[in-house]
Structure formats: structure tokens, C-alpha cells
Amino acid sequence: MNGSSNIIPGPFYLKDKWLDKWIPSIDERHKYFLSKKEMLVKGGKLADFAAGHLYYGTQSSGDSIILREWAPDAIEMYLVGTFNKWTESAAYSFKKINDNGDWELKLSHDHLPEGSLYKLSVKWAGGSGLRIPAYARRLIQDDKTKIFSAQYAPSLCNYRWKNTGFIPGTESPLIYEAHIGMSSEEEKVSTFEEFRKEVLPRIVDAGYNTLQLMAIQEHPYYGSFGYHVSNFFAVSSRFGTPGELKALIDDAHAYGINVIMDLVHSHSVKNTEEGLALFAGKQGQYFHTGARGTHSAWDSLCFDYGKDNVIHFLLSNCRYWIEEYQFDGFRFDGVTSMLYYDHGLSRDFVDYSMYFDGNQDPDAINYLKLANSLIHELKPGAITIAEEMSGMPGTSATLDEYGLGFDYRLNMGAPDFWIKIIKEKRDEDWDVDKLFFEMSRHRAEEQTITYCESHDQALVGDKTLMFRLADAAMYNEMITGTDSLIIDRAIALHKMIRLFTLSTGQSGYLNFMGNEFGHPEWIDFPREGNNWSFKYARRQWSLADNQGLRYRMLNLFDRAMIQMVRDENLFGTGQPEKIYSSVNDCIIAFSRAGLLFIFNFHPHNSYTGYRIPVSGRFRIILNSDKSEFGGQDRIDTGILYLSQRPEGSHLNTPPDLPLYLPARTALVFKNEPLRKINQST
């Protein structure tokens, strides 16, 4: 998508005079990228360089199986596993084949039977250890010991694609963020197959056009939400086989849904047997050494993006997921952490100098440029999204514009802003002008994905939007017909906040699985502190299906909201333009994509004959106050609303639109053009 719309001639800094002082720094970053890319590709394509998965790991070659591994500090290496009772032998001894540190082992197929579990026994000066190959594609965890081993199971990776011609729809992504394991209503780890059959149809019905899958790369600790990756080329076996993941993606494509994955290249676990740490005895093989090699907040290891072999590994990983699994792009996790030497911790980015003060890692910036270049070379329609909270200029500017090359940046300030005003302001003190400013602002070159809550806000220790609004009343007052002022307020604001966030956002919208219907409580993965319970690591879909509960009403509103966005191409036709606001009345009106949005955030005051300065004939296409959405049906949606001059006004007075605006309601109007009367009827 990047480069296909909103094209800015020349470097992105031409659109922002405040960047004039930093033009040399931006130019230098771009020159570094161009020179590094040319050095890596040597006149070819970046995809040719990013082919480590086709060389390393376990490769089938005619009658043989060839295993290769990069381990420059190893002095001996053996393959051990169930086929040789986990003992070292000459028949399974690797040979060092070059000065790069590559090791190779050739075997006949009967020496590595299908289903075999295996590891590498690596020896280095002063030590040895068991390691899982860096390019292993499948791991299995022992139920009793909880120890992971690689599994040679090529048949489980086989899959015949049915929708080979799928082209990603990259404009206006409506993203449904989902975690396979916690997608079942049962208290267990769910599977790809269950998700494909039971949850994917819900996403289709809800109208979202992009599925974002979390926790796909193998990770030792389930409760890490998949962000402490150990094995970058392996699908987490908790959820099923590689073939079953492919079937899920294939079915999503059949429905016309893009599938992107959370890609974690910002850090890796410290584990040795599962991960890359001390792979051949030294931390510096893949990661920085010393204090710079450890992420103090995440207790994990930080990649050295200055090493060609590390760039090779990570770029190959990007290519692998796109080609092998047909993913349509990535949400890059922890981009802020990558960009800055101090990972952006405990800093408020309040001045442009903070983006160019020497705290930035040029190698990480270069890697992200290379990754975006590769991804869009492989799949021109691919979507890349940066989880970036500092607001680094140029994050979602194209590479031709000297940017990082991401298609979108997550608007991570939006949920934080909603939390702040809900916690700190009385409802009647919400400043609608400030709401509009905070939700709609962005840099000239930026494309952003907005959201009012993601998985981050749902984790234990925090609160979802609905839980923050309703709290304990959710447990027994969500029954249809139950009188509850707390729930009435929560439902009304839940709808308004989501619609306001979506309609003022710039380029796309994200929702986390279940939040569309106000899923109760938090997410808490099984751990010692909760007696390893799955009670809060699941999704209670029955709440949204139950006609006797008001969760269903929130679900219906979300569907109507998403359908409105799709029908009117909301994100593809301009930005919101404020028409009218009154901070005292808590009223704001703005236009976008030919639609008129009006919000009355006041908790008590309803207004009759409230005049909005617009001209035309309007009909309501979305009304948050409809009873099916949990409202009170105070507004007539079956009539045309006509603008008119105020009674007794001068003929030159422009007409405006008089409306009844009940408290805590949101309305979306569409301008109806005048139609000729058919004389024959």
C-alpha cells in the first residue's frame, strides 16, 4: 500500500518546516539504507539475499536430508534425538564447511524418520549445550517436563492452497486483533481449527477486513502473549500444526480477509535450550553484548542489527512467513524499543530534537527500512504497521520519501487519552474540542491506525473500556430490562467512544477480540498466582449471542458501525472537518466522506431544536440511541431532516439544521440529494 496513495513529492520533511534543522540527519539515514541495501543485494534483489530459510535448517534434497546451521563459535556439533537415543555419534556429526561459521550434515531419510524429535549438541571452547536449530519450523513441548524439542515433520507443513490468487485489500484496514489460544469459550488453549470453524465466521459477520494474529511464533511462556519469542520460524504448536494455520489463512482469504501477524523482531527470550541465547557459547552471535544486550524492562535480549548475519536471519524470517504461510503483512512489535538506545523508556517525546539527539540506533532504523523494502518487494499489496509510540517522523512515510517505509503507525496515544479523561474528568467536563484535536491530529506524511483499546488495555492490572465504565455492575446488571444507571452510562459511552475514535481516525481502525461487545473483566493467562487457571484467558462469545443480555446490543452496534465505514468508504475519502462545537453543551459536529457526525457527550442535557450550521436534506444512517443498540429510541430515524432558516431571520441568513439531540447519543447523517419527481407515478 505504501506509495500507492497520499504521495508526497520528494522527502517527507518537505511537508514539515519544523524538520528543517534535521534534514541532514534524515538524509544521512536514507543514504545509509541505500548503501547497505546495495552492498547486500550486489545488483540483485533483496529477496535473493533474504533466503536463509532455503539454505539453513532442515532441507530435503533428493534422497538426502541436509541440515545446516550458522554457529561461528562452535568447535563440534552433533544431531541428537529420538532416532539415536539422544546420544552423540559420528554418523550424526556436522562438518564445518566455510569461514562464515556454517556447519552441515547430510543424512539419508531413514536416519531422520518422520516425527523424530531432535536437537543440536553444540560444543564450544569451555562448554557445551543442547540447542534447537535456529531455523526449526516445528517444536513440540513435553507435557510432563515442559521441555521443547524440534520435530522433523514435513508432512504436517504440507498444504495445497485453494485461494492462490488472493490480492490483499490494503486500503482502509479494519483490523480484528485475535489470539488463537484464548479464542475459545472453554477454559483451555484453543486451536487453529477451532478458530477457523467457530471464530473466523464471527469476524466475517462483524465486517472486519483484516485479521491480525498474535503469538504465532513459538514462545516458551504462554502468558507472554507471544511477545517473548524463542523460535522465529516455528508456528506455536500449542495451537496446532503448520498445515492447520495455512488452512485458517486460506479460509480467511476465501472470505476476502487480509491476514497479518504480530512479528517480533525487537527482542528475544533469554532461554538457551529453546532460543538463540548463547547459541554457540557467546551472546554476541545474534545479540549485543554487555548492558546493551539486555532489555531492562522486558528481561530479554536485544538483536545486533549492525551484523549482516543478523539482518540475513531477520529478513529471511520476513520472507518465510509471507511465502510459506501467505501472510499479507505484519504488525511489527516494539518498534520504539528498536529505534532508541534507551528503548524510549520513561521518556515523553515533547521536542523534535528527541528524534535526532544521538539516542537513535542507526542500524535498527536501517533494518526496519530494509524489512519494509523486502516485504513490499515480495508482496506489493502487503500491509506493514509499526507499534511505535514516540512519534518518530517518517515512520509511515515511504522509502522513496526517505521514511521508514511502514504503511501505517499505530495511534498509541488514543487509548491512553481515553483512559486519562475517564479517570480524571467528570463526564460533564469532557472538552469536545480537545477530544477532536487529540483523536484527529497526525503528521502530514503519516498514515495511522486508530483504536480506543487493544490487548494491552485488557491485560490483568489494567481494565477494558467497558470494565472501566461499568466495573462490578457488569456482573449482574447487564440483563435486558434491568434498570441500572451505571450500565446505561457505560453502554452509551462505550458506543460513543468507539464511534468517535473510528470516525476521527486517519487511515484504519483496530479492535481486540471480544471488546466489540464489551467483554467483561480482564485477560489473565494461567500462572502460579491464579492456580494456573484459564478462567480469564478465554472469550465468552455466548454473552454476545444471548438475547437476554445487553452485550448483544453492543455487538450489534459494532457491526452497524463497521458496515457504515465500509459502505461509505470512510477512510478513503478525506479527513474529518469540524463544523461546530460547544464545550459547555458537550456538543460537537464534524463532516467526513460526505457524512455528518454529531455527538452529544453531555450526561444529562438533551437539546431540542439544536441548530447545526449545515445546509441540505439529511437522513440518519447510524443512531447510537436505537433500542436494538441498548438505547432509548428517542430519535426518529425514518424521516428526512431539512435545513432551514431560523424563524424571523433575514433572507440572507444561511439555513441550518435544527435537531433533537438527546444526552449521550451519537448520530451519523447522510446528505440526501434532491431527486426529480417521476411524472408517471
XYZ file of C-alpha atoms in Angstrom, residues 175 177 210-215 217 225-227 259-266 327-335 368 372 375 383-388 406 408-410 412 449 451 454-456 510:
49
model
C -8.385 -4.877 11.936
C -6.777 -8.416 16.623
C -8.157 -7.681 8.258
C -7.298 -10.374 10.798
C -4.239 -9.761 12.963
C -2.945 -12.933 14.603
C -0.916 -12.747 17.791
C 1.515 -15.258 19.300
C 5.958 -17.549 16.564
C 1.039 -13.141 24.876
C 3.560 -14.390 22.312
C 5.958 -11.483 22.709
C -4.284 -11.890 7.450
C -1.333 -10.185 9.100
C 0.752 -11.416 12.009
C 2.432 -9.865 15.013
C 6.104 -10.074 14.092
C 8.531 -9.827 16.992
C 11.963 -8.724 15.789
C 12.529 -6.261 18.622
C 0.586 -13.765 5.323
C -0.429 -10.386 3.938
C 1.860 -8.332 6.121
C 2.971 -7.687 9.662
C 2.401 -5.581 12.701
C 5.970 -5.007 13.890
C 6.075 -5.216 17.665
C 8.200 -2.932 19.825
C 9.414 -0.556 17.109
C 13.341 -1.503 9.519
C 9.791 -2.775 4.593
C 8.135 -7.052 2.255
C 0.448 -4.205 4.972
C 3.110 -3.191 7.488
C 2.194 -1.491 10.760
C 4.592 -0.036 13.305
C 3.852 -0.314 17.010
C 5.605 2.994 17.636
C 5.738 1.380 7.081
C 0.795 2.646 8.994
C 1.716 3.619 12.521
C -0.491 2.644 15.449
C -0.978 4.513 20.579
C -4.371 3.056 12.627
C -8.118 2.342 18.336
C -6.278 -3.266 22.170
C -4.990 -6.321 24.025
C -2.756 -4.010 26.088
C -8.320 -1.801 15.250
